[in-house]
XYZ file of C-alpha atoms in Angstrom:
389
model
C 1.182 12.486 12.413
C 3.404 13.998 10.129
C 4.564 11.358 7.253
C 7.966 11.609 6.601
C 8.210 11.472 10.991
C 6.619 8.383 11.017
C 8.459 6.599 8.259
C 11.415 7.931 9.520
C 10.093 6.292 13.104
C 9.427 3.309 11.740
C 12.113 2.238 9.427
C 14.969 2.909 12.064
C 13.015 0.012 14.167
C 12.866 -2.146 11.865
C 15.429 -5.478 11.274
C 17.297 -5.633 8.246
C 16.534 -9.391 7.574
C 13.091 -8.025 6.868
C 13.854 -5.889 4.350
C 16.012 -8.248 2.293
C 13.266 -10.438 1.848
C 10.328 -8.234 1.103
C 11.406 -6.314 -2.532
C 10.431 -9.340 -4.808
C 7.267 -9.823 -3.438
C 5.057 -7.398 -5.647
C 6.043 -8.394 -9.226
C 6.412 -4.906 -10.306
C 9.185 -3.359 -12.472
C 11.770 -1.440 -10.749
C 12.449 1.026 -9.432
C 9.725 0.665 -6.827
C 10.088 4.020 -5.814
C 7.830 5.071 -8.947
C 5.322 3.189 -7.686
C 1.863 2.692 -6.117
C 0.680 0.080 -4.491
C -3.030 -0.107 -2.679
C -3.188 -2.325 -0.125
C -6.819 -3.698 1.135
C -6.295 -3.646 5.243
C -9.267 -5.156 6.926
C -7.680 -4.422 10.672
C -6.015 -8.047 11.088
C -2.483 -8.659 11.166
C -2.500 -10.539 7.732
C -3.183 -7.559 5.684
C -1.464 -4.825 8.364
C 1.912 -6.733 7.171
C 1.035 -6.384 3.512
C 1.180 -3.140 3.768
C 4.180 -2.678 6.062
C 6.269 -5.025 3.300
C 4.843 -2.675 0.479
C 5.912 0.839 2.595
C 9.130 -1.095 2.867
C 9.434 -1.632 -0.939
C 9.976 2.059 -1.168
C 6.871 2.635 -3.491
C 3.625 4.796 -2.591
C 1.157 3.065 -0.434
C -2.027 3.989 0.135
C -4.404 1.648 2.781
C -7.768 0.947 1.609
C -10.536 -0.558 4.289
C -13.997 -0.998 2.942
C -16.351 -0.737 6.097
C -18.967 -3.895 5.079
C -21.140 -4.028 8.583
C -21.949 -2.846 11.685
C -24.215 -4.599 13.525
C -24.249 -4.279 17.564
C -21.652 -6.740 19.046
C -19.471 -6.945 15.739
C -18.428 -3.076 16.182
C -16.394 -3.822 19.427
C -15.487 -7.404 19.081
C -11.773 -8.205 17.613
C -11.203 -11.166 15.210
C -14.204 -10.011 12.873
C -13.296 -8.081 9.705
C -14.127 -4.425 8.208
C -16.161 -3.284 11.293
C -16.153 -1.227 14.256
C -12.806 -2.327 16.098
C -11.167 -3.820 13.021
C -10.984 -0.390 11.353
C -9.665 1.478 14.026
C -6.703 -1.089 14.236
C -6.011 -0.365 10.286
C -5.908 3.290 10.655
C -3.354 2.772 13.973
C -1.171 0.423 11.394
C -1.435 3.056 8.417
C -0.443 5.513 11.072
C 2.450 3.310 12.857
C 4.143 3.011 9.099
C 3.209 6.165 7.546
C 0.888 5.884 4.923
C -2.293 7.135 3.941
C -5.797 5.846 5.268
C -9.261 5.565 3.337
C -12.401 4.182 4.867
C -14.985 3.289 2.449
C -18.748 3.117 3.554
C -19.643 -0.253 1.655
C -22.478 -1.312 3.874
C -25.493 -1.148 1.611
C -23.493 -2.990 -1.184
C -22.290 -5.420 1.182
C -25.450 -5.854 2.405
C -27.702 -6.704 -0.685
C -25.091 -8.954 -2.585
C -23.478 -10.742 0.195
C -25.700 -10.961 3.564
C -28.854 -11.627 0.885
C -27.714 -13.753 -1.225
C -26.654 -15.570 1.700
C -29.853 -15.760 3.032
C -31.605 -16.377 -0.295
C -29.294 -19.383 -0.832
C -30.314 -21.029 2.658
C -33.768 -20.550 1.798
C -33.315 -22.496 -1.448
C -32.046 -25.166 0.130
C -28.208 -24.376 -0.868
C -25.451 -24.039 1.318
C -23.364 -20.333 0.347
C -19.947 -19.543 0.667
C -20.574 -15.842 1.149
C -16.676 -15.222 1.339
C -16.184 -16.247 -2.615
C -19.532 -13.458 -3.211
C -17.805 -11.067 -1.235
C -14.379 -11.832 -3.410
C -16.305 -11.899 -6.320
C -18.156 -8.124 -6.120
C -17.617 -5.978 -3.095
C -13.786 -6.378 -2.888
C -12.577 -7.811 -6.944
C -14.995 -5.321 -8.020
C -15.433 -2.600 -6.123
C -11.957 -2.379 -4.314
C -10.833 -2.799 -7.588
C -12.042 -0.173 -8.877
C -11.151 2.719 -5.969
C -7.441 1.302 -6.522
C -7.609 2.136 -10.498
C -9.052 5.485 -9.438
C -6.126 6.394 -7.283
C -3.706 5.503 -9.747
C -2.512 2.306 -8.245
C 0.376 -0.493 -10.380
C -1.755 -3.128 -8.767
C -4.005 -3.952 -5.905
C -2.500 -6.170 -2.624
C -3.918 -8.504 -0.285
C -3.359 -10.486 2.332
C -4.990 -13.703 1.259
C -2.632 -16.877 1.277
C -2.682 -17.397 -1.742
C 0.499 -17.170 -4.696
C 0.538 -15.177 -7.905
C 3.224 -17.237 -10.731
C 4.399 -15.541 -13.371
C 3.561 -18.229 -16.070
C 4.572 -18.493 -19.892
C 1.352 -17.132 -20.598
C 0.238 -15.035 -17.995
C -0.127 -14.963 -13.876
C -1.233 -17.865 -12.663
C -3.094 -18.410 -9.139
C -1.237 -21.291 -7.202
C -2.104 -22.601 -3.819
C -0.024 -20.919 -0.558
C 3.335 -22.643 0.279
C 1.782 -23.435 3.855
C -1.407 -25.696 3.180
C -2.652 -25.174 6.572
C -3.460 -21.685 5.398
C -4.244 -21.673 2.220
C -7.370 -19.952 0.843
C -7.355 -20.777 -2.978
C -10.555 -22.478 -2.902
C -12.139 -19.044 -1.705
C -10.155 -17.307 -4.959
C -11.410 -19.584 -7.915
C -13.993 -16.870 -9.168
C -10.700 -14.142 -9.229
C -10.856 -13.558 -13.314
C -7.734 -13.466 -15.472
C -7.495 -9.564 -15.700
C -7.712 -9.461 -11.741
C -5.231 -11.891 -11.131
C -3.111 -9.485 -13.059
C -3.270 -6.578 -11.383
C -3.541 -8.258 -7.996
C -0.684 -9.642 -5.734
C -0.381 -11.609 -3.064
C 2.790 -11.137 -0.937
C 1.945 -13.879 1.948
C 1.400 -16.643 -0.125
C 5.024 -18.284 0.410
C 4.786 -17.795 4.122
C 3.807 -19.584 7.080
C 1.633 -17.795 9.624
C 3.903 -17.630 12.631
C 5.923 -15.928 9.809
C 4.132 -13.186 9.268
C 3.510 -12.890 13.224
C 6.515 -12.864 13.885
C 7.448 -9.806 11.517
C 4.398 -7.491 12.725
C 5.892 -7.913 16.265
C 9.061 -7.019 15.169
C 7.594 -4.022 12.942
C 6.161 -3.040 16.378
C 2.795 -3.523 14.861
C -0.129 -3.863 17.920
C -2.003 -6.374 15.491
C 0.735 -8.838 16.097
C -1.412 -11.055 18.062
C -4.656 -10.643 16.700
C -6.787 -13.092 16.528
C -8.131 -14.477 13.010
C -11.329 -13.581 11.978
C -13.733 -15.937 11.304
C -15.381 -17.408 8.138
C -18.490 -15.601 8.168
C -17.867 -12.243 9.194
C -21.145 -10.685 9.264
C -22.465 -13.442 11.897
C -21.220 -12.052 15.393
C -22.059 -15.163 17.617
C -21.891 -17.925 15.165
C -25.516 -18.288 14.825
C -26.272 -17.842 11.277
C -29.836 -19.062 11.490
C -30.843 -16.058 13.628
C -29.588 -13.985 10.629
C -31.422 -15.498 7.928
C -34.558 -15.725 9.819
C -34.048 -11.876 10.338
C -34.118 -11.251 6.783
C -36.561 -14.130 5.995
C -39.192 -14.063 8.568
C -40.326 -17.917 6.704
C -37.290 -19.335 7.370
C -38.729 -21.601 10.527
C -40.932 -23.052 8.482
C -41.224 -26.970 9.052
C -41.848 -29.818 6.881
C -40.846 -33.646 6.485
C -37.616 -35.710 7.273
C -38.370 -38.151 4.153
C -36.141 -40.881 4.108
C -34.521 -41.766 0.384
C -37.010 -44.940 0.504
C -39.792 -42.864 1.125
C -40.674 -43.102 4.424
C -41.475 -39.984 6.183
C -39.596 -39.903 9.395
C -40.197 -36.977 11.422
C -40.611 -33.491 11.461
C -38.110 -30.406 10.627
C -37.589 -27.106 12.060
C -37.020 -25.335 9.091
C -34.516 -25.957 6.104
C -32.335 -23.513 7.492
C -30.977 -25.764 10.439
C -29.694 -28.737 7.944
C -26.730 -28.997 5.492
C -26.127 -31.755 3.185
C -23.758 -34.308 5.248
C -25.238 -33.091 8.708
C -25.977 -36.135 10.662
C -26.599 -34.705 14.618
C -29.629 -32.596 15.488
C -32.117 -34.567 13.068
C -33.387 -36.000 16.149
C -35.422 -38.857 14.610
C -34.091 -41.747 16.916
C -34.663 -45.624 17.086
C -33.251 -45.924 13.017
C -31.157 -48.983 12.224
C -28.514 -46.839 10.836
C -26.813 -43.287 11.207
C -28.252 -41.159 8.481
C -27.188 -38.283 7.215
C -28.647 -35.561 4.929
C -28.442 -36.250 1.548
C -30.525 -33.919 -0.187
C -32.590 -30.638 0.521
C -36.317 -29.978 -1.567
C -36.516 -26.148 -1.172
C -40.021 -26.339 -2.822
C -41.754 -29.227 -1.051
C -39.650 -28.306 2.401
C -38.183 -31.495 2.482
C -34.919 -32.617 4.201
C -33.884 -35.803 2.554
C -31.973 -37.715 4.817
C -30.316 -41.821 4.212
C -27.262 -43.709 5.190
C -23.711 -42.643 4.470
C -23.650 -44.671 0.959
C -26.971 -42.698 -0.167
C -24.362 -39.479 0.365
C -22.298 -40.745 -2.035
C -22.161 -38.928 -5.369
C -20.651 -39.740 -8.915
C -20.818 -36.561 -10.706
C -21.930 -32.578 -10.137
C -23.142 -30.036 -12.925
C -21.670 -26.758 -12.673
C -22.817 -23.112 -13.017
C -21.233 -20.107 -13.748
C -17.853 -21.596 -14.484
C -14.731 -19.605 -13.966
C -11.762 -21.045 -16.330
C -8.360 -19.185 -15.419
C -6.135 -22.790 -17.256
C -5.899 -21.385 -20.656
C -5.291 -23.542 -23.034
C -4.492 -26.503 -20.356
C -6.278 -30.234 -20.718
C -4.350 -32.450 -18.602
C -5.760 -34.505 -15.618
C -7.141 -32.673 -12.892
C -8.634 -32.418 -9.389
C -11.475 -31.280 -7.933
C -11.728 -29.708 -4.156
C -16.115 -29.568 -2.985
C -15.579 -28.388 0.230
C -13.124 -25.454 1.601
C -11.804 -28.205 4.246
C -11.560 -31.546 1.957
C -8.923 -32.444 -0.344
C -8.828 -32.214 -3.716
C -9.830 -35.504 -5.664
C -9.047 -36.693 -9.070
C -11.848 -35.833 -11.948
C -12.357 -34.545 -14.858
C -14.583 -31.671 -16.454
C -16.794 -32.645 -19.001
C -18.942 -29.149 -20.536
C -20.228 -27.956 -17.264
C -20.491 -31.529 -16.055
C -17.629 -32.289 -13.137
C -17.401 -36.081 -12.884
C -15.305 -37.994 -9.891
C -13.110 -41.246 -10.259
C -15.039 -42.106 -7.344
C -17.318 -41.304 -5.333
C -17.267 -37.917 -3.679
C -19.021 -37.628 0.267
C -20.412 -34.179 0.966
C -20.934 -32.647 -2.162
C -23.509 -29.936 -1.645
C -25.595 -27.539 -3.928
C -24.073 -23.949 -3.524
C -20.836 -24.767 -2.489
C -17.643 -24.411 -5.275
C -16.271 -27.165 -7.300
C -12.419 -25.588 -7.711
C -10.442 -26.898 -9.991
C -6.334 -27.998 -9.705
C -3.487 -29.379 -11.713
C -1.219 -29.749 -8.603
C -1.053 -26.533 -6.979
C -2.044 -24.472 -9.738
C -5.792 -23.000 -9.625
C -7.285 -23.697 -12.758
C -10.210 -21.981 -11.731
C -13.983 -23.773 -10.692
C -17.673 -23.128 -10.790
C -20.285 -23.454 -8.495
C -22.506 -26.558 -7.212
C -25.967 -26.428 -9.052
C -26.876 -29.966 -9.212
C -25.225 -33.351 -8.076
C -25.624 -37.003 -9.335
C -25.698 -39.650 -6.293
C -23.916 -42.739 -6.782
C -26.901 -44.815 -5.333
C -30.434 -44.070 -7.342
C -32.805 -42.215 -4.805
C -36.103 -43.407 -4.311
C -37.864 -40.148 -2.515
């Protein structure tokens, strides 16, 4: 389709209240029109009105969509990301607003330093966030780069997340609409990303940014989310460990924290740190939970909800995006739990009180209100109660 036609197409569709609200969005010096903005389209509706706002803006927009899988069921099935169906849905958006396309083959890269590390981590006895890996290299590194190479003023996404201008800097801050906000999954963004990135959703709700793709006439409207883990098609993530680590089935002891050996496991892949069904060990006193995963003696630790309770957590590979900040903080261990008040010590994150679910592998991320200070991940953790086993 011939560009100019299809802006020309598009724009008389679309309702003025939109474009009012859309030109302050990408924190870039005017006029817009001299421009270029790269905008990361993964096929869902999130990104697909990312780039509609920045076509709006009058600047040069080019779609980017980094094809990370393609394994059997994931090609056709919607509500996945960067595969198969989701593509074809970018390119239809890129065409529907009149910008240019690029699909990237990443599947190799995505491959050995997300969907292996993923693995590598269960096998440890860690539990991965394999979105923060994926934000950390293929698409903060690699995207990155392919939108320097085209000449791009800055890189957009369609995270909920919200970019401040601060007094020294940008500054990552949590999304106006907590129900969707995806900061923890950012923490590892570095300050000379956060720069050239921007985030245009981050002050909207979802039904929002629905709402303006189906009056944009865009056929992602409706789209289904994807879910968390991409790369696993039919939720099972076991079957895709055990595909790349044929040893991942193998079984040891349910030791309780006293000692006792309970039962028998199915492999360390099936248990998480907090897990309490499917230990089947029955006739105890008590619920227990898993506390604690030995990787090298194939041990699943498991105890009562106070043995889960833990004081303090050391952290690796800490990313610091505060400055020169030293006020009182909080602390968010899980993507779902709130964030609790503690304070960071070296690379030593202790609670002012217990913490419940703090797991090895997860991210520690780091807040002064809604500001992202920035967070490390979960090496080791300190248990309230002293463990016996």
């Amino acid at each position: 389709m011939n560009r100019d036609h299809a802006e020309s197409r598009w724009n008389a569709g679309a309702r003025a209240p939109i474009c009012a609200a859309m030109l302050p969005q990408f924190q870039l010096p005017e006029p817009l029109s001299q421009r270029r903005i790269v905008v990361a389209m993964s096929g869902g509706v999130d990104s697909s009105v990312v780039a509609a706002l920045a076509a709006r803006t009058g600047a040069e927009t080019i779609g980017v969509t980094l094809q990370l899988y393609d394994h059997g069921a994931a090609v056709g099935r919607t509500g996945s990301c960067c595969a198969g169906q989701d593509i074809r849905d970018a390119r239809a958006v890129a065409d529907r607003i009149g910008i240019a396309h690029y699909v990237f083959d990443y599947e190799s890269r995505f491959r050995d330093s997300v969907i292996a590390d993923f693995a590598d981590e269960y096998m440890a006895g860690r539990t991965p966030i394999p979105c923060v890996k994926c934000n950390m290299g293929v698409k903060f590194t690699d995207l990155f780069q392919i939108a320097r190479d085209l000449g791009a003023d800055c890189l957009a996404t369609g995270h909920y997340v919200r970019r401040v201008e601060g007094p020294d800097g940008a500054e990552l801050h949590r999304a106006a609409d907590p129900a969707r906000d995806q900061s923890y999954f950012l923490f590892a963004t570095t300050q000379a990303q956060l720069d050239y990135l921007r985030f245009p959703l981050g002050g909207m709700p979802k039904p929002q940014v629905r709402e303006i793709a189906a009056e944009l006439g865009l056929a992602v409207a409706m789209k289904p989310d994807s879910q968390d883990i991409c790369f696993v098609p039919d939720g099972d993530y076991a079957k895709i460990v055990r595909k790349l680590r044929p040893d991942a089935d193998e079984s040891g002891d349910i030791v309780h924290v006293d000692g006792r050996v309970l039962g028998a496991h199915k492999g360390l892949i099936h248990y998480t740190v907090g897990q309490r069904k499917g230990l089947e060990i029955g006739g105890q006193a008590e619920p227990l939970y898993v506390v604690r995963l030995d990787a090298a003696g194939r041990r699943v630790i498991v105890g009562p909800k106070a043995a889960l309770a833990v004081s303090a957590a050391r952290l690796e590979d800490i990313n610091w995006l505060g400055g020169g900040f030293a006020g009182p903080l909080s602390a968010k261990v899980r993507s779902m739990a709130k964030p609790v008040p503690a304070r960071l010590e070296g690379g030593r994150l202790v609670f002012a009180a217990p913490e419940y679910g703090v797991a090895p592998g997860q991210a520690a991320v780091l807040y002064a209100g809604d500001r992202v200070l920035g967070g490390g991940w979960i090496a080791e953790t300190e248990g309230a109660l002293a463990e016996v086993a």
